[in-house]
Amino acid sequence: MIQKLNKTTVEKIERPVKILQFGEGNFLRAFVDWQIDIANEKGVMDAGVAICQPIIDPEKKVLKMVEMLNEQDNMYHVYLEGIENKQPKKDVRMVKSVMDSFNPYEEYAKYEQYFLSPELKITISNTTEAGIRYEEGDDLTACPPKSYPAKMTALLYKRFKHFAGDPTKGLVIICCELIENNGSTLHEYVIKHAEYHKLGKDFIDWVEANCHFCDTLVDRIVPGFPRDTINEIKEEVGFDDNLVVKAELYHLWAIGGPGYKEVMKELPLDKAGLHVIFMPSIKQFRDKKVRILNGSHTGMVTMGLLMGCETVMDAFNTPDIEKFVNEMVAKEVIPMIEEDQAELQAFASSILERFYNPYIKHMLKSISLNSLSKWEARNYPTVKDNWFKANKVAEYECMSFAALMAYYSPKSGFEPDDTAEFVAYIRNNWNSEDLEGTVAKIVKESGIFTVDFSEVPAFIPTVAKYLKDIEELGMAEALKKFLA
């Protein structure tokens, strides 16, 4: 029998709200709130979360989410499926860490009550990549201000005033937005707003000394509400849960910043056995993750599409693509990262294992968005390092760039999802009779890339050689020849 999901059917421990969360979406609920729930259960934390809707929503789409959370007394299930040690695994958890959720545009008094609470220790946000932006003159006296940096500035200023500059009432401010230096950027904009609005040196000094802005890297694939299978899932869990979030098993949270040791005390998720890593700076860790995980995605996505694959799983069920990605990472990517090689191999294995997950439909077409700039950021550094540090040609990376070019060529039959003028340039300058000249023109003259790849002298002729094979043999046979 399926029951309603609320406090009449489920016992829920009331916990002090120590975390104010800006964002009510699937990702934060399946990543952050799920981890807080585990830490609470294991006794390493006793923290409740209050969810604040970050943007005004005239069509009331987001408000509906807040209403739905409140209807279920802020409880919901996170439904994880994936592969662990090559075996399928499932984990279903009813999350009870969220104590409240509200719309600050309609319930400003409640919002203020939370951000002025002496129990509040942490703010966490995922306001999308566009959320951390500086809007000059944003009204800090609005209830609440419009942009997220202005909201945070006003919140901290009122807190500073309310507690008369008490150094113990600063906050840990954690950003999960998918931009580089997310916390540092928010910090910069808060100080900029404080200076623009003349909030005073005392306030700025208090922020600098007592508030810890964290840069983070978050990693978990969260497809969200399982519309296709929701009835079966409701039967399985026994509750009429309309906020189920589906996600992969894998999770990783790297948190860095100058005050990271203070953050560890307030958010001891690692002590609950969760994959959370604290460090002074996440730059090196970000670079490693980008090269291994994102570089693998970008390295094989156009290859997979040219071979008729639709998802990452389809691609990894194609033995030649699987072999190509694993060898590229082992032979070219890992040796160029200056860390313990055995640890890197283990890290790479845990990341690449996710590609085999049959429960997550990770579409290659969506991963292929803006592949030109992605390849430059994620894959070219490996080409450069192999040449200048090891005096060798990164053949696998060159083959991946050849596949990228073949996908963007006028002969591919595909319409790449990328900057229209870049796609047009490649197609208008394509000459199958002179592929080396074509590649040279694209990497040196097009303005598509910010780096001239010909600084690696072997790059253009190597790419052209593999591109010729792809044009003459087709992607599948060219790959077979490459791996032979």
Coordinates of C-alpha atoms in Angstrom, one line a residue:
M1 CA 0.0 0.0 0.0
I2 CA 1.3 3.5 -1.0
Q3 CA 1.2 6.0 1.8
K4 CA 1.3 9.8 1.8
L5 CA 4.8 11.1 2.6
N6 CA 4.7 13.5 5.5
K7 CA 5.1 13.7 9.2
T8 CA 1.9 11.8 9.8
T9 CA 3.4 8.7 8.2
V10 CA 7.1 9.2 8.8
E11 CA 8.9 10.1 12.0
K12 CA 11.3 13.0 11.4
I13 CA 13.8 14.4 13.9
E14 CA 13.7 18.2 14.1
R15 CA 17.3 19.5 13.8
P16 CA 18.6 23.1 14.3
V17 CA 18.9 24.9 10.9
K18 CA 22.6 25.5 10.5
I19 CA 22.6 25.5 6.7
L20 CA 20.8 28.0 4.4
Q21 CA 20.6 26.6 0.9
F22 CA 20.0 28.8 -2.1
G23 CA 18.5 26.4 -4.7
E24 CA 15.8 23.8 -4.6
G25 CA 16.7 21.9 -7.7
N26 CA 17.4 18.2 -8.2
F27 CA 21.2 18.5 -8.0
L28 CA 21.5 20.1 -4.5
R29 CA 18.8 17.7 -3.1
A30 CA 20.5 14.6 -4.5
F31 CA 24.0 15.7 -3.7
V32 CA 24.3 18.1 -0.7
D33 CA 21.1 17.4 1.2
W34 CA 21.7 13.6 0.7
Q35 CA 25.2 13.9 2.2
I36 CA 23.9 16.0 5.2
D37 CA 21.3 13.3 5.8
I38 CA 24.0 10.6 6.0
A39 CA 26.2 12.8 8.2
N40 CA 23.3 13.4 10.6
E41 CA 22.4 9.7 10.7
K42 CA 26.0 8.8 11.5
G43 CA 26.2 11.3 14.3
V44 CA 29.0 13.4 12.8
M45 CA 26.6 16.3 12.3
D46 CA 23.3 17.6 13.7
A47 CA 22.3 20.1 11.1
G48 CA 19.1 21.0 9.4
V49 CA 18.8 22.7 6.0
A50 CA 16.4 25.5 5.1
I51 CA 16.0 25.8 1.3
C52 CA 15.6 29.3 -0.1
Q53 CA 14.3 29.8 -3.6
P54 CA 17.0 31.9 -5.2
I55 CA 15.1 33.6 -8.1
I56 CA 11.8 35.4 -8.4
D57 CA 9.6 33.3 -10.7
P58 CA 6.5 35.1 -12.1
E59 CA 5.1 31.9 -13.7
K60 CA 5.3 30.2 -10.3
K61 CA 7.2 27.1 -11.7
V62 CA 9.8 27.2 -8.9
L63 CA 7.3 28.2 -6.3
K64 CA 5.5 24.9 -7.1
M65 CA 8.7 23.1 -6.1
V66 CA 8.7 24.9 -2.7
E67 CA 5.0 24.1 -2.3
M68 CA 5.6 20.4 -3.2
L69 CA 8.5 20.2 -0.6
N70 CA 6.3 21.6 2.1
E71 CA 3.4 19.3 1.2
Q72 CA 5.8 16.4 1.9
D73 CA 7.2 18.1 5.0
N74 CA 10.4 18.5 3.1
M75 CA 11.1 14.7 2.8
Y76 CA 11.8 12.9 -0.5
H77 CA 13.8 9.9 -1.8
V78 CA 17.1 9.9 -3.6
Y79 CA 17.3 6.8 -5.8
L80 CA 20.8 5.9 -6.8
E81 CA 21.7 3.3 -9.4
G82 CA 25.1 2.4 -10.9
I83 CA 28.0 0.0 -11.2
E84 CA 30.4 -0.7 -8.3
N85 CA 33.3 -3.1 -8.8
K86 CA 31.7 -4.1 -12.2
Q87 CA 28.5 -5.1 -10.4
P88 CA 25.1 -3.3 -10.5
K89 CA 24.2 -1.6 -7.3
K90 CA 21.2 0.4 -6.1
D91 CA 20.8 2.6 -3.0
V92 CA 17.6 4.3 -2.0
R93 CA 17.4 6.8 0.8
M94 CA 14.6 8.9 2.3
V95 CA 16.2 12.3 2.9
K96 CA 15.1 14.0 6.1
S97 CA 17.8 16.7 6.5
V98 CA 15.6 19.5 5.0
M99 CA 13.7 21.3 7.8
D100 CA 12.0 24.0 5.8
S101 CA 11.7 25.5 2.2
F102 CA 10.4 28.9 1.3
N103 CA 10.1 31.7 -1.2
P104 CA 11.9 34.8 0.1
Y105 CA 10.0 37.1 -2.3
E106 CA 6.8 36.1 -0.5
E107 CA 8.1 35.1 3.0
Y108 CA 10.9 37.7 3.6
A109 CA 10.4 37.7 7.4
K110 CA 11.1 33.9 7.4
Y111 CA 14.2 34.4 5.2
E112 CA 15.5 37.1 7.6
Q113 CA 14.8 35.0 10.6
Y114 CA 17.1 32.3 9.2
F115 CA 20.0 34.5 8.1
L116 CA 20.0 36.3 11.4
S117 CA 19.8 33.1 13.4
P118 CA 22.8 32.5 15.8
E119 CA 22.6 28.8 14.9
L120 CA 23.3 29.5 11.2
K121 CA 26.8 28.4 10.2
I122 CA 26.9 27.6 6.4
T123 CA 25.3 28.8 3.2
I124 CA 25.3 26.6 0.1
S125 CA 24.3 27.6 -3.4
N126 CA 23.6 26.4 -6.8
T127 CA 22.1 29.4 -8.6
T128 CA 23.2 28.1 -12.0
E129 CA 26.3 29.4 -13.9
A130 CA 24.5 32.7 -14.6
G131 CA 23.7 33.2 -10.9
I132 CA 27.1 34.5 -9.8
R133 CA 27.2 37.7 -11.8
Y134 CA 27.8 41.3 -10.7
E135 CA 25.0 43.7 -11.3
E136 CA 26.1 47.2 -10.5
G137 CA 23.7 49.2 -8.4
D138 CA 21.6 46.1 -7.4
D139 CA 19.4 47.4 -4.6
L140 CA 20.7 46.0 -1.3
T141 CA 17.6 47.3 0.5
A142 CA 15.2 45.2 -1.6
C143 CA 13.5 42.3 0.2
P144 CA 15.5 40.5 -1.0
P145 CA 17.9 41.9 -3.5
K146 CA 17.8 40.5 -7.1
S147 CA 21.1 38.9 -7.9
Y148 CA 22.7 36.2 -5.7
P149 CA 25.9 38.3 -4.9
A150 CA 23.7 41.2 -3.8
K151 CA 21.6 38.9 -1.7
M152 CA 24.7 37.5 0.0
T153 CA 26.1 41.0 0.6
A154 CA 22.9 42.2 2.1
L155 CA 22.6 39.1 4.2
L156 CA 26.2 39.4 5.6
Y157 CA 25.8 43.1 6.2
K158 CA 22.6 42.7 8.2
R159 CA 24.2 39.8 10.1
F160 CA 27.3 42.0 10.8
K161 CA 25.0 44.7 12.2
H162 CA 22.7 42.4 14.1
F163 CA 25.5 40.7 16.0
A164 CA 27.5 44.0 16.4
G165 CA 30.5 42.6 14.4
D166 CA 30.8 39.5 16.6
P167 CA 33.7 37.5 14.9
T168 CA 32.1 34.2 15.8
K169 CA 29.0 35.0 13.7
G170 CA 30.8 34.9 10.3
L171 CA 29.6 32.2 7.8
V172 CA 31.1 29.4 5.7
I173 CA 29.9 30.2 2.2
I174 CA 30.0 27.3 -0.2
C175 CA 29.2 27.6 -4.0
C176 CA 28.3 24.6 -6.2
E177 CA 27.8 26.6 -9.4
L178 CA 29.6 25.1 -12.4
I179 CA 32.1 27.9 -12.9
E180 CA 35.8 28.0 -12.2
N181 CA 36.6 29.8 -8.9
N182 CA 33.0 29.9 -7.9
G183 CA 33.5 30.9 -4.3
S184 CA 36.4 33.3 -5.0
T185 CA 34.2 35.0 -7.7
L186 CA 31.3 35.4 -5.3
H187 CA 33.7 36.8 -2.6
E188 CA 35.0 39.4 -5.2
Y189 CA 31.5 40.5 -6.0
V190 CA 30.4 40.8 -2.4
I191 CA 33.4 43.1 -1.7
K192 CA 32.6 45.0 -4.9
H193 CA 29.0 45.6 -3.7
A194 CA 30.2 46.5 -0.2
E195 CA 32.5 49.2 -1.7
Y196 CA 30.0 50.4 -4.2
H197 CA 27.3 50.8 -1.5
K198 CA 29.8 52.3 1.0
L199 CA 29.0 49.7 3.7
G200 CA 32.2 50.6 5.5
K201 CA 35.7 49.3 6.2
D202 CA 34.6 47.6 9.5
F203 CA 32.1 45.4 7.5
I204 CA 34.6 44.5 4.8
D205 CA 37.3 43.6 7.4
W206 CA 34.7 41.4 9.3
V207 CA 33.9 39.6 6.0
E208 CA 37.6 39.1 5.2
A209 CA 38.5 37.8 8.7
N210 CA 35.4 35.8 9.6
C211 CA 33.7 34.5 6.5
H212 CA 35.1 31.6 4.5
F213 CA 34.3 31.6 0.8
C214 CA 34.9 28.1 -0.7
D215 CA 35.7 27.1 -4.3
T216 CA 34.3 23.7 -5.0
L217 CA 34.2 21.1 -7.7
V218 CA 31.0 18.9 -7.6
D219 CA 30.6 15.7 -9.5
R220 CA 27.5 13.5 -9.7
I221 CA 25.2 12.9 -12.7
V222 CA 21.7 13.7 -11.6
P223 CA 19.0 13.0 -14.3
G224 CA 16.3 14.1 -11.8
F225 CA 12.7 13.0 -11.5
P226 CA 12.3 9.5 -13.0
R227 CA 9.1 10.3 -15.0
D228 CA 9.2 7.0 -16.9
T229 CA 9.4 4.7 -13.9
I230 CA 7.8 6.8 -11.1
N231 CA 4.8 4.5 -10.5
E232 CA 7.1 1.5 -10.0
I233 CA 9.4 3.5 -7.7
K234 CA 6.4 4.6 -5.6
E235 CA 5.4 1.0 -5.3
E236 CA 8.9 0.0 -4.3
V237 CA 9.4 2.7 -1.7
G238 CA 5.8 2.5 -0.4
F239 CA 5.2 6.3 -0.5
D240 CA 3.5 8.7 -2.8
D241 CA 6.7 10.7 -3.3
N242 CA 6.4 13.3 -6.1
L243 CA 9.9 14.6 -5.5
V244 CA 12.0 11.4 -6.1
V245 CA 15.4 12.3 -7.5
K246 CA 17.4 9.8 -9.5
A247 CA 21.2 9.9 -9.6
E248 CA 24.3 7.8 -10.1
L249 CA 26.1 6.2 -7.2
Y250 CA 29.3 8.1 -7.7
H251 CA 29.7 11.4 -5.9
L252 CA 32.7 13.7 -5.4
W253 CA 32.9 17.0 -3.6
A254 CA 36.3 18.9 -3.6
I255 CA 36.2 22.0 -1.3
G256 CA 39.0 24.4 -1.2
G257 CA 40.0 27.9 0.1
P258 CA 42.3 29.6 2.5
G259 CA 40.0 28.8 5.5
Y260 CA 39.5 25.1 4.5
K261 CA 40.4 23.8 8.0
E262 CA 37.6 25.9 9.5
V263 CA 35.2 24.5 6.9
M264 CA 36.2 20.9 7.8
K265 CA 35.1 21.6 11.3
E266 CA 31.7 22.9 10.3
L267 CA 31.0 20.4 7.5
P268 CA 32.8 17.1 8.5
L269 CA 31.2 15.0 5.7
D270 CA 34.4 13.1 5.2
K271 CA 34.1 11.7 8.7
A272 CA 30.8 10.1 7.6
G273 CA 32.6 8.1 4.9
L274 CA 31.5 10.5 2.1
H275 CA 33.8 11.3 -0.9
V276 CA 34.5 14.9 0.2
I277 CA 38.0 16.2 0.0
F278 CA 39.2 19.5 1.7
M279 CA 42.3 21.3 0.4
P280 CA 43.9 24.8 0.3
S281 CA 43.2 25.1 -3.4
I282 CA 41.2 22.9 -5.8
K283 CA 43.0 24.1 -8.9
Q284 CA 45.3 21.0 -9.2
F285 CA 42.4 18.7 -8.4
R286 CA 40.2 20.4 -10.9
D287 CA 42.8 20.1 -13.6
K288 CA 43.2 16.4 -12.9
K289 CA 39.4 15.7 -13.1
V290 CA 39.0 17.8 -16.2
R291 CA 41.8 16.0 -18.0
I292 CA 40.6 12.5 -17.0
L293 CA 36.8 12.6 -16.9
N294 CA 35.9 15.5 -19.1
G295 CA 38.8 14.9 -21.5
S296 CA 37.6 11.3 -21.9
H297 CA 34.1 12.5 -22.7
T298 CA 35.2 15.0 -25.2
G299 CA 37.8 12.6 -26.7
M300 CA 35.3 10.0 -27.6
V301 CA 32.0 11.8 -28.0
T302 CA 32.3 12.6 -31.8
M303 CA 33.9 9.2 -32.4
G304 CA 30.9 7.6 -30.8
L305 CA 28.4 9.7 -32.7
L306 CA 30.1 9.0 -36.0
M307 CA 29.8 5.2 -35.2
G308 CA 26.1 5.4 -34.5
C309 CA 26.2 5.5 -30.7
E310 CA 23.6 7.5 -28.8
T311 CA 24.7 7.3 -25.2
V312 CA 28.0 7.0 -23.2
M313 CA 26.9 3.5 -22.4
D314 CA 26.4 2.7 -26.1
A315 CA 29.9 4.0 -26.8
F316 CA 31.5 1.9 -24.0
N317 CA 29.6 -1.2 -25.2
T318 CA 31.6 -0.7 -28.4
P319 CA 34.9 -2.6 -27.6
D320 CA 37.1 -0.4 -29.9
I321 CA 35.9 2.9 -28.3
E322 CA 36.2 1.4 -24.8
K323 CA 39.8 0.3 -25.6
F324 CA 40.6 3.7 -27.1
V325 CA 39.5 5.7 -24.1
N326 CA 41.1 3.4 -21.5
E327 CA 44.4 3.4 -23.4
M328 CA 44.3 7.2 -24.0
V329 CA 43.9 7.9 -20.3
A330 CA 46.6 5.3 -19.3
K331 CA 49.2 6.1 -21.9
E332 CA 48.9 9.8 -22.5
V333 CA 46.8 11.6 -19.8
I334 CA 47.9 10.0 -16.5
P335 CA 51.7 10.0 -17.2
M336 CA 51.6 13.8 -17.7
I337 CA 50.0 14.6 -14.3
E338 CA 52.6 15.1 -11.6
E339 CA 51.0 13.0 -8.8
D340 CA 51.4 9.5 -7.5
Q341 CA 50.8 7.3 -10.5
A342 CA 49.1 4.4 -8.6
E343 CA 46.7 6.9 -6.9
L344 CA 45.9 8.4 -10.3
Q345 CA 45.2 5.0 -11.8
A346 CA 42.8 4.3 -9.0
F347 CA 41.2 7.7 -9.4
A348 CA 40.8 7.1 -13.2
S349 CA 39.4 3.7 -12.7
S350 CA 36.7 5.0 -10.3
I351 CA 35.8 7.7 -12.8
L352 CA 35.8 5.5 -15.9
E353 CA 33.7 2.9 -14.2
R354 CA 30.8 5.4 -14.4
F355 CA 30.9 5.1 -18.2
Y356 CA 29.5 1.6 -17.8
N357 CA 26.4 2.7 -15.9
P358 CA 23.4 1.3 -17.7
Y359 CA 20.9 3.2 -15.5
I360 CA 22.0 6.7 -16.6
K361 CA 21.1 7.8 -20.1
H362 CA 24.0 10.2 -20.7
M363 CA 23.3 11.4 -24.3
L364 CA 26.4 11.9 -26.5
K365 CA 24.6 14.6 -28.4
S366 CA 24.2 16.7 -25.2
I367 CA 27.8 16.1 -24.2
S368 CA 28.9 17.2 -27.7
L369 CA 27.7 20.8 -27.1
N370 CA 30.6 23.3 -27.8
S371 CA 33.1 20.5 -28.4
L372 CA 35.6 22.8 -30.1
S373 CA 36.3 24.9 -27.1
K374 CA 35.9 21.9 -24.8
W375 CA 38.6 20.0 -26.7
E376 CA 41.0 22.9 -26.4
A377 CA 40.5 23.2 -22.6
R378 CA 40.4 19.5 -21.8
N379 CA 42.5 17.6 -24.3
Y380 CA 45.0 20.0 -25.9
P381 CA 47.0 20.4 -22.6
T382 CA 47.7 16.7 -22.7
V383 CA 49.0 17.0 -26.3
K384 CA 51.2 19.9 -25.3
D385 CA 52.6 18.2 -22.2
N386 CA 53.4 15.0 -24.1
W387 CA 55.4 17.0 -26.7
F388 CA 57.2 19.4 -24.4
K389 CA 57.7 17.2 -21.3
A390 CA 58.1 13.8 -22.8
N391 CA 59.1 14.6 -26.4
K392 CA 56.4 12.4 -27.8
V393 CA 53.3 12.8 -30.0
A394 CA 50.0 12.2 -28.2
E395 CA 48.7 9.9 -30.9
Y396 CA 45.4 9.1 -29.2
E397 CA 44.6 12.8 -28.6
C398 CA 45.5 13.5 -32.2
M399 CA 43.1 10.8 -33.3
S400 CA 40.3 12.3 -31.1
F401 CA 40.9 15.7 -32.7
A402 CA 40.7 14.0 -36.2
A403 CA 37.3 12.5 -35.2
L404 CA 36.2 16.0 -33.9
M405 CA 37.1 17.5 -37.3
A406 CA 35.4 14.7 -39.2
Y407 CA 32.2 15.3 -37.2
Y408 CA 32.3 19.0 -38.0
S409 CA 33.1 18.4 -41.7
P410 CA 30.5 19.0 -44.4
K411 CA 30.5 15.2 -45.1
S412 CA 29.5 14.0 -41.6
G413 CA 25.7 14.2 -42.0
F414 CA 25.5 15.8 -38.5
E415 CA 24.7 19.4 -37.4
P416 CA 27.2 20.2 -34.6
D417 CA 25.7 22.1 -31.6
D418 CA 28.3 24.8 -31.6
T419 CA 29.0 28.5 -32.5
A420 CA 27.4 28.8 -36.0
E421 CA 30.3 30.8 -37.4
F422 CA 32.9 28.2 -36.3
V423 CA 30.9 25.4 -37.9
A424 CA 30.5 27.5 -41.1
Y425 CA 34.2 28.3 -41.2
I426 CA 35.2 24.6 -41.0
R427 CA 32.7 23.6 -43.6
N428 CA 33.5 26.4 -46.0
N429 CA 37.2 25.8 -45.8
W430 CA 37.1 22.0 -46.1
N431 CA 39.2 20.4 -48.8
S432 CA 39.4 16.6 -48.8
E433 CA 42.2 16.8 -51.4
D434 CA 44.4 18.7 -48.9
L435 CA 43.5 17.6 -45.4
E436 CA 46.8 18.8 -43.9
G437 CA 46.1 22.3 -45.4
T438 CA 42.6 22.1 -44.1
V439 CA 43.6 21.2 -40.5
A440 CA 46.4 23.9 -40.6
K441 CA 43.9 26.6 -41.7
I442 CA 41.4 25.6 -39.0
V443 CA 44.0 25.6 -36.1
K444 CA 46.0 28.6 -37.2
E445 CA 43.7 31.0 -39.1
S446 CA 40.1 30.5 -38.1
G447 CA 40.1 32.3 -34.7
I448 CA 38.2 29.3 -33.3
F449 CA 40.9 28.4 -30.8
T450 CA 42.8 30.7 -28.4
V451 CA 46.0 28.6 -28.8
D452 CA 47.9 27.8 -32.0
F453 CA 48.1 24.0 -31.9
S454 CA 50.9 24.1 -34.5
E455 CA 53.3 25.0 -31.6
V456 CA 53.4 21.1 -31.4
P457 CA 55.0 20.6 -34.9
A458 CA 53.8 17.0 -35.3
F459 CA 50.2 17.9 -34.4
I460 CA 48.8 19.0 -37.9
P461 CA 50.4 16.2 -40.0
T462 CA 49.4 13.5 -37.4
V463 CA 45.8 14.7 -37.3
A464 CA 45.6 14.9 -41.1
K465 CA 46.9 11.3 -41.4
Y466 CA 44.1 10.0 -39.1
L467 CA 41.5 12.3 -40.7
K468 CA 42.4 10.8 -44.1
D469 CA 41.8 7.3 -42.7
I470 CA 38.4 8.4 -41.3
E471 CA 37.3 9.9 -44.7
E472 CA 38.5 6.9 -46.7
L473 CA 37.6 4.0 -44.3
G474 CA 34.8 5.4 -42.1
M475 CA 35.2 6.0 -38.4
A476 CA 34.8 2.4 -37.3
E477 CA 37.4 1.0 -39.6
A478 CA 39.8 3.9 -39.1
L479 CA 39.6 3.3 -35.3
K480 CA 40.3 -0.4 -35.9
K481 CA 43.3 0.4 -37.9
F482 CA 44.5 2.9 -35.3
L483 CA 44.3 0.3 -32.5
A484 CA 45.8 -2.5 -34.5

